[in-house]
Rosetta silent file (secondary structure, phi, psi, omega in degrees, C-alpha in Angstrom):
SEQUENCE: XXXXXXXXXXXXXXXXXXXXXXXXXXXXXXXXXXXXXXXXXXXXXXXXXXXXXXXXXXXXXXXXXXXXXXXXXXXXXXXXXXXXXXXXXXXXXXXXXXXXXXXXXXXXXXXXXXXXXXXXX
SCORE:     score description
SCORE:     0.000 S_00000001
   1 L     0.000  148.116 -177.770   41.476   33.594   54.535 S_00000001
   2 E  -177.628  176.700 -168.749   43.335   30.428   53.953 S_00000001
   3 E   -99.303  130.558  177.691   46.653   28.751   53.525 S_00000001
   4 L   -73.914  129.015  174.392   48.674   29.124   50.217 S_00000001
   5 L   -96.623  137.966   -4.856   50.030   25.976   48.460 S_00000001
   6 L   -67.630  150.882 -178.343   52.845   25.187   48.544 S_00000001
   7 L   -76.476  130.400  172.215   52.972   25.678   52.244 S_00000001
   8 L  -114.114  125.822 -173.962   55.826   27.833   53.367 S_00000001
   9 E   -89.497  137.236  172.502   56.193   27.997   57.349 S_00000001
  10 E  -112.953  127.087  171.689   56.951   31.481   58.992 S_00000001
  11 L    40.899   50.002  171.950   58.021   30.892   62.560 S_00000001
  12 L    70.633   14.023  174.484   56.822   27.241   62.381 S_00000001
  13 E  -142.546  152.447 -174.868   53.325   28.022   61.105 S_00000001
  14 E   -82.695  122.524  176.611   51.879   28.553   57.727 S_00000001
  15 L   -58.333  151.263  178.557   50.756   32.273   57.128 S_00000001
  16 E   -95.067  133.754 -175.680   47.126   33.050   56.386 S_00000001
  17 E  -114.203  162.795  167.869   46.536   34.663   52.948 S_00000001
  18 L  -155.398  174.247 -173.747   43.555   36.221   51.405 S_00000001
  19 L    89.139 -147.595  175.458   42.673   38.111   48.150 S_00000001
  20 H   -64.307  -33.245 -165.573   44.314   37.429   44.781 S_00000001
  21 H   -75.198  -39.139  177.776   47.273   35.577   46.206 S_00000001
  22 H   -60.748  -51.617 -165.023   44.683   32.872   47.766 S_00000001
  23 H   -69.160  -40.377 -167.621   42.638   32.675   44.668 S_00000001
  24 H   -71.609  -43.082  173.494   45.701   32.239   42.237 S_00000001
  25 H   -48.752  -48.347  175.422   46.911   29.453   44.665 S_00000001
  26 H   -51.001  -50.465 -172.115   43.481   27.949   44.438 S_00000001
  27 H   -69.996  -41.031 -178.458   43.285   28.097   40.702 S_00000001
  28 H   -61.690  -53.133 -174.981   46.969   26.847   40.206 S_00000001
  29 H   -61.201  -28.302  177.674   46.041   23.914   42.497 S_00000001
  30 H   -72.236  -47.000  178.846   42.830   23.183   40.617 S_00000001
  31 H   -73.708  -31.166  178.040   44.547   23.181   37.116 S_00000001
  32 H   -69.607  -32.440 -156.979   47.641   21.243   38.390 S_00000001
  33 L   -88.671  135.081  174.477   45.830   18.573   40.083 S_00000001
  34 E   -59.447  122.138  175.684   45.021   15.347   37.902 S_00000001
  35 L   -55.430  125.133  173.220   41.368   14.612   37.547 S_00000001
  36 L    95.700    3.167 -169.845   40.359   11.582   39.494 S_00000001
  37 L  -119.046   19.615 -176.142   43.345   11.296   41.681 S_00000001
  38 L  -104.368  118.555 -172.721   42.117   13.098   44.863 S_00000001
  39 L   -62.510  138.141  172.416   41.194   10.986   47.908 S_00000001
  40 L    71.215   -3.675  179.985   37.721   11.080   48.893 S_00000001
  41 L  -149.483   71.435 -174.826   36.857   13.784   45.989 S_00000001
  42 L   -52.460  -46.815 -167.214   37.549   11.901   42.733 S_00000001
  43 L   -72.823   -7.338 -174.237   35.969   14.597   40.722 S_00000001
  44 L   -75.583  146.140  169.943   38.423   17.448   41.898 S_00000001
  45 L   100.445 -166.355 -165.903   40.974   18.870   39.508 S_00000001
  46 E  -129.935  156.560  170.227   41.240   19.431   35.551 S_00000001
  47 L   -87.998    7.974 -179.907   41.714   17.178   32.664 S_00000001
  48 H   -49.779  -52.668 -171.044   44.408   19.444   31.239 S_00000001
  49 H   -63.412   -5.068  179.257   47.105   17.130   32.187 S_00000001
  50 H   -91.034    1.738  179.085   45.506   14.350   29.813 S_00000001
  51 H  -104.172   11.526  178.119   46.535   16.411   26.882 S_00000001
  52 L   -52.315  -30.953 -177.902   50.128   16.037   27.125 S_00000001
  53 L   -97.945    2.201  179.570   50.569   13.833   24.130 S_00000001
  54 L   -87.424  145.781 -179.871   48.344   15.699   21.790 S_00000001
  55 L   -55.514  138.213 -169.821   49.634   17.761   18.998 S_00000001
  56 L   -89.760   85.760  177.246   50.100   21.404   19.652 S_00000001
  57 L  -132.134 -177.018  178.128   47.419   22.859   17.276 S_00000001
  58 H   -58.267  -36.774  174.925   44.369   24.978   17.192 S_00000001
  59 H   -59.482  -52.275  176.583   42.190   21.947   18.172 S_00000001
  60 H   -54.308  -40.444  179.883   44.295   21.477   21.398 S_00000001
  61 H   -53.782  -54.750 -167.889   43.906   25.345   22.182 S_00000001
  62 H   -65.867  -36.742 -178.963   40.008   24.879   22.164 S_00000001
  63 H   -68.192  -38.311  178.726   40.138   21.666   24.142 S_00000001
  64 H   -67.247  -38.342  172.764   42.335   23.316   26.815 S_00000001
  65 H   -54.052  -55.657 -175.671   39.951   26.290   27.026 S_00000001
  66 H   -57.237  -45.554  176.559   37.074   24.024   27.635 S_00000001
  67 H   -65.385  -38.633  173.289   38.827   22.014   30.370 S_00000001
  68 H   -72.249  -34.111  177.621   39.941   25.104   32.144 S_00000001
  69 H   -69.089  -42.738  175.210   36.882   26.813   32.076 S_00000001
  70 H   -60.815  -35.459 -170.128   34.883   23.626   33.317 S_00000001
  71 H   -79.707  -39.246 -175.805   37.399   23.122   36.095 S_00000001
  72 H   -70.577  -53.264 -176.213   37.388   26.692   37.423 S_00000001
  73 H   -65.879  -25.223  178.655   33.511   27.067   37.353 S_00000001
  74 H   -76.871  -39.686 -168.206   33.328   23.615   39.111 S_00000001
  75 H  -113.840  -11.555 -176.094   35.769   24.074   41.927 S_00000001
  76 L  -129.790   93.102  176.562   36.345   27.720   42.654 S_00000001
  77 L   -67.558  -12.579 -179.694   32.974   29.446   43.449 S_00000001
  78 L   -70.737  -16.787 -168.967   34.690   32.601   44.753 S_00000001
  79 E  -129.873  148.958 -177.949   35.426   33.834   41.186 S_00000001
  80 E  -115.708  123.793 -164.065   33.454   34.536   38.115 S_00000001
  81 E   -83.256  128.937  176.587   35.442   33.499   35.045 S_00000001
  82 E   -89.845  -51.700 -170.303   35.780   36.341   32.356 S_00000001
  83 E  -163.954  139.144  177.848   37.997   34.838   29.904 S_00000001
  84 E  -125.190  121.385 -179.301   40.513   31.935   29.211 S_00000001
  85 E  -114.786  140.303  172.655   43.063   32.764   26.530 S_00000001
  86 E  -113.899  132.360 -175.545   45.513   30.211   25.349 S_00000001
  87 E  -117.325  118.654  172.536   48.974   31.179   23.865 S_00000001
  88 L   -90.046   90.338  178.368   50.912   28.465   22.136 S_00000001
  89 L   -62.139  -35.536 -169.117   54.345   29.882   22.728 S_00000001
  90 L  -158.778  172.094  179.317   56.458   26.930   21.464 S_00000001
  91 L   -72.131  -20.786  178.604   56.000   23.341   20.519 S_00000001
  92 L  -113.194   -1.066  177.662   56.529   22.225   24.093 S_00000001
  93 E  -126.666  135.089  172.378   54.831   25.166   26.153 S_00000001
  94 E  -135.539  141.572  173.209   51.330   26.795   26.408 S_00000001
  95 E  -109.525  139.035  177.411   50.453   29.603   28.571 S_00000001
  96 E  -115.308  112.653  179.403   46.761   29.715   29.854 S_00000001
  97 E  -101.284  114.996 -179.823   45.812   33.070   30.747 S_00000001
  98 E  -100.866  121.506  172.732   42.763   33.333   33.082 S_00000001
  99 E  -109.902  131.726  178.811   41.015   36.580   33.672 S_00000001
 100 E  -145.140  170.894 -177.822   38.375   36.568   36.546 S_00000001
 101 E  -122.244  143.426  176.880   36.416   38.655   38.960 S_00000001
 102 E   -81.591  130.593 -171.160   36.096   38.031   42.555 S_00000001
 103 L   -65.569  -28.054 -177.218   32.338   37.441   43.166 S_00000001
 104 L   -82.105  -44.751 -175.527   32.039   39.506   46.284 S_00000001
 105 L  -107.243   -5.736 -178.601   34.027   42.584   45.335 S_00000001
 106 L    52.424   31.182  166.911   33.932   42.434   41.536 S_00000001
 107 L   -83.235  143.879  176.935   37.715   43.200   41.408 S_00000001
 108 E  -103.276  153.087 -174.229   39.475   41.777   38.406 S_00000001
 109 E  -151.938  158.110  177.216   42.685   39.832   38.136 S_00000001
 110 E  -121.261  136.572  175.277   44.756   37.929   35.503 S_00000001
 111 E  -129.578  122.829  173.149   46.474   34.674   36.183 S_00000001
 112 E  -107.365  124.336  173.636   48.770   32.845   33.885 S_00000001
 113 E  -104.969  119.814 -171.724   49.312   29.083   34.105 S_00000001
 114 E   -80.317  130.115  165.081   52.252   27.521   32.342 S_00000001
 115 E  -119.564  131.640 -173.691   51.415   24.174   30.754 S_00000001
 116 E  -114.406  122.759 -175.569   54.400   22.146   29.637 S_00000001
 117 L   -89.228   -1.530  177.740   53.749   19.370   27.148 S_00000001
 118 L  -151.974  139.999  172.953   57.226   17.817   27.719 S_00000001
 119 L   -94.192  114.922 -169.937   59.485   17.762   30.543 S_00000001
 120 L  -103.729  121.115 -170.072   62.820   19.062   29.505 S_00000001
 121 L   -92.003    0.000    0.000   65.821   18.181   31.949 S_00000001
């Protein structure tokens, strides 16, 4: 059990979650966090954000896949990564679909992480 980020208070306290909701929150946190920017744990996060200025081509797809796999394997020991699929939907967005199994229960889940190469206002 744990607290899901972003923290939402219920009656003044954050609710404790478990299962897929907690794991999805953890994976989202890992992939969203810029590598080297966490106090006291500089190695935490992923290198995906460093690819914002790269051209949206098949080489970028492979580099993102490697960075996602590396980050999840390093920082989420509760899951066994089955697959990471990259879908280049448009010039400015990429969807990263992660399929994993919970180590203890062997239940499988799929999580999609949106990666935007450009902030559109």
